[in-house]
Amino acid sequence: MVDMSSHRGASQFHRPVRRKEPSEFHKPAPYLPRIRSVDVDRPWVWLSAGWRDMCASPMISAAYGLLAVLSSLALVAVLSMQDMQYLVLPMAAGFMLLGPVFAVGLYETSRLLERGETPTLMKVAGAYRRNGVQIAGIGLALMLAMLAWIRIAFLIFALFFATEPPAFDQLVDRIFFSAQTIPFLLTGTIVGGVIATAVFAISVVSIPMLLDRETDSFTAMATSVAVLRENLRTMAGWAFLIVLFTAAGMVTGFLGLALALPLIGHASWHCYRDLVGAD
């Protein structure tokens, strides 16, 4: 059951997650900020706080959600025109790898609300200028991970389906109802899971941290890994919820992303603020 007592009102519309006192944090290394251990049900508190942020900034959240839907539909259209529909699923998974960079504006919106300021599109768009070089460094790492995944996914597909790629109307039958289905899905899930875990480890709090304080990308990624190590069960549950919400958004013809992506983005800010203490 979610402990709603962990919130206190900062305003009528926005009540950020309550921060624990510094003594309740510990430092995993001298050069890293303090890390807090939390209960396994804590992700629901972050989602609750993220939902309040969505309600407090509906225009910005809707704009990000609409952009996610339109970019996904455009990607499917381009792949269809190139007769490469079989890449829709790995490309969709690759999009999730870049999600932390895409959501910078949502982190900034939650940061401004937490400070009692009114977020605007102009303020949010300027968030990339704060510590931009370091954010770009993590963005580059995530982009390389996505390109590696797309290449590996293509090789896995070629390994199990050596003939010509199936037509769009045969894609589901060939992938999910053929003799190669189980080994194909098992191989893809294991390889994709390894890449996704590595990306999640270095990005779960790193980009919000770069927005919040003057630090470098290596320290931010090391902090993110320390958060994962200290809260392994909680972060596993948080990763599962991210995948669940994103998958639900995709199976609705990408329309559900209009709600899922802003919610996850805002909640990720509260994840960072709840787990990472002051320097």
Tab-separated table of C-alpha atoms in Angstrom:
chain	number	residue	atom	x	y	z
A	1	MET	CA	0.000	0.000	0.000
A	2	VAL	CA	1.419	3.388	-0.937
A	3	ASP	CA	2.358	5.602	1.977
A	4	MET	CA	0.759	8.896	0.994
A	5	SER	CA	2.110	10.503	4.159
A	6	SER	CA	5.435	10.874	2.354
A	7	HIS	CA	4.071	13.910	0.497
A	8	ARG	CA	3.476	17.385	1.765
A	9	GLY	CA	1.866	20.244	-0.081
A	10	ALA	CA	4.028	22.835	-1.698
A	11	SER	CA	0.980	24.375	-3.345
A	12	GLN	CA	-2.622	23.538	-4.073
A	13	PHE	CA	-1.715	21.700	-7.257
A	14	HIS	CA	1.771	20.384	-6.659
A	15	ARG	CA	3.060	18.422	-3.712
A	16	PRO	CA	6.573	17.084	-4.293
A	17	VAL	CA	7.821	13.872	-2.757
A	18	ARG	CA	9.028	14.455	0.807
A	19	ARG	CA	12.799	14.328	1.056
A	20	LYS	CA	14.413	12.444	3.909
A	21	GLU	CA	16.952	14.096	6.137
A	22	PRO	CA	20.603	13.786	5.002
A	23	SER	CA	21.366	11.428	7.886
A	24	GLU	CA	19.091	8.846	6.274
A	25	PHE	CA	21.301	8.693	3.189
A	26	HIS	CA	24.674	7.016	2.797
A	27	LYS	CA	27.571	7.707	0.464
A	28	PRO	CA	28.617	4.783	-1.769
A	29	ALA	CA	31.884	6.543	-2.620
A	30	PRO	CA	33.590	9.784	-1.519
A	31	TYR	CA	33.099	11.445	-4.926
A	32	LEU	CA	29.385	10.534	-5.222
A	33	PRO	CA	26.357	12.141	-3.577
A	34	ARG	CA	24.477	10.322	-0.862
A	35	ILE	CA	22.102	7.536	-1.887
A	36	ARG	CA	18.916	6.597	-0.075
A	37	SER	CA	17.488	3.069	0.250
A	38	VAL	CA	13.716	2.930	-0.239
A	39	ASP	CA	10.922	0.370	0.006
A	40	VAL	CA	9.891	-1.705	-2.998
A	41	ASP	CA	6.527	0.080	-3.314
A	42	ARG	CA	8.148	3.489	-3.692
A	43	PRO	CA	7.690	3.656	-7.523
A	44	TRP	CA	3.949	4.094	-6.966
A	45	VAL	CA	4.707	7.237	-4.971
A	46	TRP	CA	6.783	8.556	-7.880
A	47	LEU	CA	3.965	7.811	-10.316
A	48	SER	CA	1.491	9.577	-8.040
A	49	ALA	CA	3.738	12.648	-7.901
A	50	GLY	CA	4.250	12.439	-11.672
A	51	TRP	CA	0.495	12.411	-12.228
A	52	ARG	CA	0.127	15.581	-10.140
A	53	ASP	CA	2.824	17.228	-12.244
A	54	MET	CA	0.906	16.287	-15.398
A	55	CYS	CA	-2.231	17.871	-13.992
A	56	ALA	CA	-0.283	20.980	-12.956
A	57	SER	CA	1.299	21.406	-16.434
A	58	PRO	CA	-1.206	19.919	-18.900
A	59	MET	CA	-0.076	21.846	-21.977
A	60	ILE	CA	3.597	20.879	-21.699
A	61	SER	CA	2.782	17.265	-20.874
A	62	ALA	CA	0.314	17.055	-23.761
A	63	ALA	CA	2.865	18.555	-26.151
A	64	TYR	CA	5.441	15.928	-25.235
A	65	GLY	CA	2.866	13.168	-25.466
A	66	LEU	CA	1.701	14.324	-28.891
A	67	LEU	CA	5.286	14.530	-30.118
A	68	ALA	CA	5.882	10.938	-28.965
A	69	VAL	CA	2.785	9.707	-30.834
A	70	LEU	CA	3.556	11.582	-34.056
A	71	SER	CA	7.214	10.538	-34.133
A	72	SER	CA	6.252	6.886	-33.569
A	73	LEU	CA	3.656	6.943	-36.349
A	74	ALA	CA	6.134	8.647	-38.665
A	75	LEU	CA	8.715	5.950	-37.933
A	76	VAL	CA	6.235	3.197	-38.788
A	77	ALA	CA	5.270	4.994	-42.002
A	78	VAL	CA	8.895	5.348	-43.108
A	79	LEU	CA	9.684	1.689	-42.385
A	80	SER	CA	6.550	0.619	-44.259
A	81	MET	CA	7.505	2.651	-47.326
A	82	GLN	CA	10.932	0.996	-47.276
A	83	ASP	CA	9.396	-2.514	-46.886
A	84	MET	CA	11.206	-2.868	-43.547
A	85	GLN	CA	8.198	-3.491	-41.324
A	86	TYR	CA	10.090	-6.230	-39.498
A	87	LEU	CA	12.170	-3.497	-37.862
A	88	VAL	CA	9.162	-1.851	-36.214
A	89	LEU	CA	9.508	-3.819	-32.955
A	90	PRO	CA	13.285	-3.356	-32.496
A	91	MET	CA	13.009	0.310	-33.457
A	92	ALA	CA	10.218	0.755	-30.912
A	93	ALA	CA	12.434	-0.855	-28.278
A	94	GLY	CA	15.292	1.389	-29.376
A	95	PHE	CA	13.057	4.409	-28.862
A	96	MET	CA	12.717	3.396	-25.208
A	97	LEU	CA	16.506	3.487	-24.859
A	98	LEU	CA	16.504	7.164	-25.873
A	99	GLY	CA	13.580	8.032	-23.611
A	100	PRO	CA	15.683	9.609	-20.815
A	101	VAL	CA	17.108	12.200	-23.221
A	102	PHE	CA	13.756	12.840	-24.856
A	103	ALA	CA	12.197	13.547	-21.442
A	104	VAL	CA	14.578	16.355	-20.412
A	105	GLY	CA	11.807	18.916	-20.777
A	106	LEU	CA	9.550	16.880	-18.508
A	107	TYR	CA	12.276	16.704	-15.850
A	108	GLU	CA	12.648	20.466	-16.103
A	109	THR	CA	8.900	20.962	-15.752
A	110	SER	CA	8.842	18.933	-12.533
A	111	ARG	CA	11.934	20.776	-11.283
A	112	LEU	CA	10.253	24.155	-11.801
A	113	LEU	CA	7.036	23.001	-10.135
A	114	GLU	CA	9.038	21.759	-7.166
A	115	ARG	CA	10.642	25.215	-6.853
A	116	GLY	CA	7.214	26.880	-6.914
A	117	GLU	CA	7.760	28.344	-10.389
A	118	THR	CA	5.378	28.249	-13.342
A	119	PRO	CA	6.811	26.144	-16.180
A	120	THR	CA	6.474	27.488	-19.716
A	121	LEU	CA	7.466	26.040	-23.067
A	122	MET	CA	10.216	28.665	-23.308
A	123	LYS	CA	11.700	27.726	-19.932
A	124	VAL	CA	11.432	24.014	-20.672
A	125	ALA	CA	13.055	24.378	-24.090
A	126	GLY	CA	16.006	26.123	-22.438
A	127	ALA	CA	16.628	23.197	-20.107
A	128	TYR	CA	19.011	21.610	-22.611
A	129	ARG	CA	21.338	24.608	-22.242
A	130	ARG	CA	21.907	23.788	-18.590
A	131	ASN	CA	24.846	21.394	-18.442
A	132	GLY	CA	24.181	20.724	-22.117
A	133	VAL	CA	27.569	19.232	-22.962
A	134	GLN	CA	27.305	16.626	-20.213
A	135	ILE	CA	23.698	15.776	-21.124
A	136	ALA	CA	24.797	15.394	-24.739
A	137	GLY	CA	27.521	13.000	-23.602
A	138	ILE	CA	24.981	10.674	-22.013
A	139	GLY	CA	22.731	11.139	-25.027
A	140	LEU	CA	25.562	9.981	-27.262
A	141	ALA	CA	26.068	6.875	-25.123
A	142	LEU	CA	22.352	6.061	-25.342
A	143	MET	CA	22.358	6.653	-29.096
A	144	LEU	CA	25.256	4.228	-29.539
A	145	ALA	CA	23.391	1.674	-27.442
A	146	MET	CA	20.312	2.081	-29.640
A	147	LEU	CA	22.326	1.700	-32.862
A	148	ALA	CA	24.022	-1.382	-31.437
A	149	TRP	CA	20.642	-2.868	-30.542
A	150	ILE	CA	19.200	-2.195	-34.016
A	151	ARG	CA	22.211	-3.839	-35.640
A	152	ILE	CA	22.066	-6.843	-33.314
A	153	ALA	CA	18.298	-7.176	-33.805
A	154	PHE	CA	18.796	-7.210	-37.577
A	155	LEU	CA	21.426	-9.948	-37.249
A	156	ILE	CA	19.169	-12.006	-34.967
A	157	PHE	CA	16.333	-11.708	-37.464
A	158	ALA	CA	18.607	-12.761	-40.313
A	159	LEU	CA	19.855	-15.718	-38.254
A	160	PHE	CA	16.367	-17.167	-37.705
A	161	PHE	CA	14.678	-15.979	-40.897
A	162	ALA	CA	17.390	-16.345	-43.530
A	163	THR	CA	14.969	-15.976	-46.418
A	164	GLU	CA	13.509	-12.708	-47.656
A	165	PRO	CA	11.867	-10.656	-44.898
A	166	PRO	CA	8.145	-11.488	-44.673
A	167	ALA	CA	5.506	-9.173	-46.035
A	168	PHE	CA	3.640	-7.007	-43.551
A	169	ASP	CA	0.518	-9.218	-43.590
A	170	GLN	CA	2.696	-12.250	-42.781
A	171	LEU	CA	4.901	-10.585	-40.163
A	172	VAL	CA	2.934	-11.635	-37.064
A	173	ASP	CA	2.552	-15.250	-38.251
A	174	ARG	CA	6.242	-15.607	-39.106
A	175	ILE	CA	7.492	-14.106	-35.841
A	176	PHE	CA	4.988	-15.508	-33.324
A	177	PHE	CA	3.581	-18.671	-34.916
A	178	SER	CA	6.457	-20.441	-36.668
A	179	ALA	CA	8.966	-23.124	-35.746
A	180	GLN	CA	11.565	-20.438	-34.966
A	181	THR	CA	9.286	-18.438	-32.683
A	182	ILE	CA	10.511	-19.617	-29.267
A	183	PRO	CA	14.287	-19.535	-29.941
A	184	PHE	CA	13.921	-16.241	-31.836
A	185	LEU	CA	11.973	-14.511	-29.065
A	186	LEU	CA	14.195	-16.021	-26.360
A	187	THR	CA	17.381	-14.833	-28.049
A	188	GLY	CA	16.002	-11.381	-28.739
A	189	THR	CA	14.686	-11.006	-25.197
A	190	ILE	CA	17.978	-12.014	-23.572
A	191	VAL	CA	20.160	-9.811	-25.786
A	192	GLY	CA	17.751	-6.885	-25.633
A	193	GLY	CA	17.407	-7.290	-21.880
A	194	VAL	CA	21.164	-7.058	-21.363
A	195	ILE	CA	21.366	-3.841	-23.397
A	196	ALA	CA	18.273	-2.356	-21.756
A	197	THR	CA	19.617	-3.161	-18.267
A	198	ALA	CA	22.918	-1.436	-19.021
A	199	VAL	CA	21.128	1.639	-20.372
A	200	PHE	CA	18.747	1.737	-17.413
A	201	ALA	CA	21.671	1.466	-14.990
A	202	ILE	CA	23.504	4.499	-16.362
A	203	SER	CA	20.476	6.681	-17.095
A	204	VAL	CA	17.823	6.086	-14.435
A	205	VAL	CA	18.801	9.222	-12.470
A	206	SER	CA	21.802	10.595	-14.378
A	207	ILE	CA	20.080	13.128	-16.661
A	208	PRO	CA	17.800	14.576	-13.945
A	209	MET	CA	20.946	14.873	-11.822
A	210	LEU	CA	22.714	16.850	-14.554
A	211	LEU	CA	19.758	19.237	-14.705
A	212	ASP	CA	19.727	19.695	-10.956
A	213	ARG	CA	23.399	20.298	-10.181
A	214	GLU	CA	26.749	21.158	-11.683
A	215	THR	CA	28.465	17.834	-12.228
A	216	ASP	CA	29.848	15.733	-15.053
A	217	SER	CA	28.311	12.860	-16.977
A	218	PHE	CA	30.666	10.235	-15.515
A	219	THR	CA	29.730	11.157	-11.938
A	220	ALA	CA	26.048	11.203	-12.891
A	221	MET	CA	26.238	7.754	-14.507
A	222	ALA	CA	28.214	6.369	-11.561
A	223	THR	CA	25.554	7.741	-9.215
A	224	SER	CA	22.859	6.110	-11.336
A	225	VAL	CA	24.614	2.740	-11.097
A	226	ALA	CA	24.998	3.194	-7.326
A	227	VAL	CA	21.264	3.907	-7.030
A	228	LEU	CA	20.496	0.704	-8.912
A	229	ARG	CA	22.895	-1.337	-6.791
A	230	GLU	CA	21.578	0.046	-3.509
A	231	ASN	CA	17.896	-0.393	-4.461
A	232	LEU	CA	18.023	-3.421	-6.728
A	233	ARG	CA	14.527	-4.771	-6.024
A	234	THR	CA	12.900	-1.350	-6.077
A	235	MET	CA	14.588	-0.338	-9.327
A	236	ALA	CA	13.719	-3.689	-10.912
A	237	GLY	CA	10.092	-2.926	-10.128
A	238	TRP	CA	10.474	0.603	-11.492
A	239	ALA	CA	11.988	-0.730	-14.725
A	240	PHE	CA	9.124	-3.212	-15.042
A	241	LEU	CA	6.559	-0.423	-14.651
A	242	ILE	CA	8.340	1.681	-17.283
A	243	VAL	CA	8.271	-1.227	-19.745
A	244	LEU	CA	4.644	-2.022	-18.868
A	245	PHE	CA	3.392	1.542	-19.343
A	246	THR	CA	5.389	2.024	-22.534
A	247	ALA	CA	4.240	-1.292	-23.999
A	248	ALA	CA	0.642	-0.409	-23.179
A	249	GLY	CA	1.124	2.862	-25.001
A	250	MET	CA	2.495	1.091	-28.072
A	251	VAL	CA	-0.151	-1.638	-28.365
A	252	THR	CA	-2.826	1.058	-28.574
A	253	GLY	CA	-1.400	2.144	-31.910
A	254	PHE	CA	1.061	4.430	-30.101
A	255	LEU	CA	-1.815	6.655	-28.930
A	256	GLY	CA	-1.283	5.571	-25.330
A	257	LEU	CA	2.188	7.104	-25.406
A	258	ALA	CA	0.495	10.501	-25.134
A	259	LEU	CA	-0.218	9.579	-21.524
A	260	ALA	CA	2.515	7.055	-20.712
A	261	LEU	CA	5.574	9.078	-21.707
A	262	PRO	CA	4.766	12.294	-19.770
A	263	LEU	CA	3.774	10.256	-16.715
A	264	ILE	CA	7.038	8.282	-16.731
A	265	GLY	CA	9.073	11.423	-17.399
A	266	HIS	CA	7.624	13.374	-14.476
A	267	ALA	CA	7.819	10.349	-12.186
A	268	SER	CA	11.492	9.848	-13.103
A	269	TRP	CA	12.295	13.289	-11.705
A	270	HIS	CA	10.753	12.316	-8.373
A	271	CYS	CA	12.662	9.038	-8.499
A	272	TYR	CA	15.895	11.024	-8.702
A	273	ARG	CA	14.944	13.514	-5.985
A	274	ASP	CA	13.860	10.745	-3.654
A	275	LEU	CA	16.992	8.610	-4.064
A	276	VAL	CA	19.884	11.074	-4.480
A	277	GLY	CA	20.814	13.365	-1.634
A	278	ALA	CA	22.750	16.619	-1.624
A	279	ASP	CA	26.443	16.671	-2.529
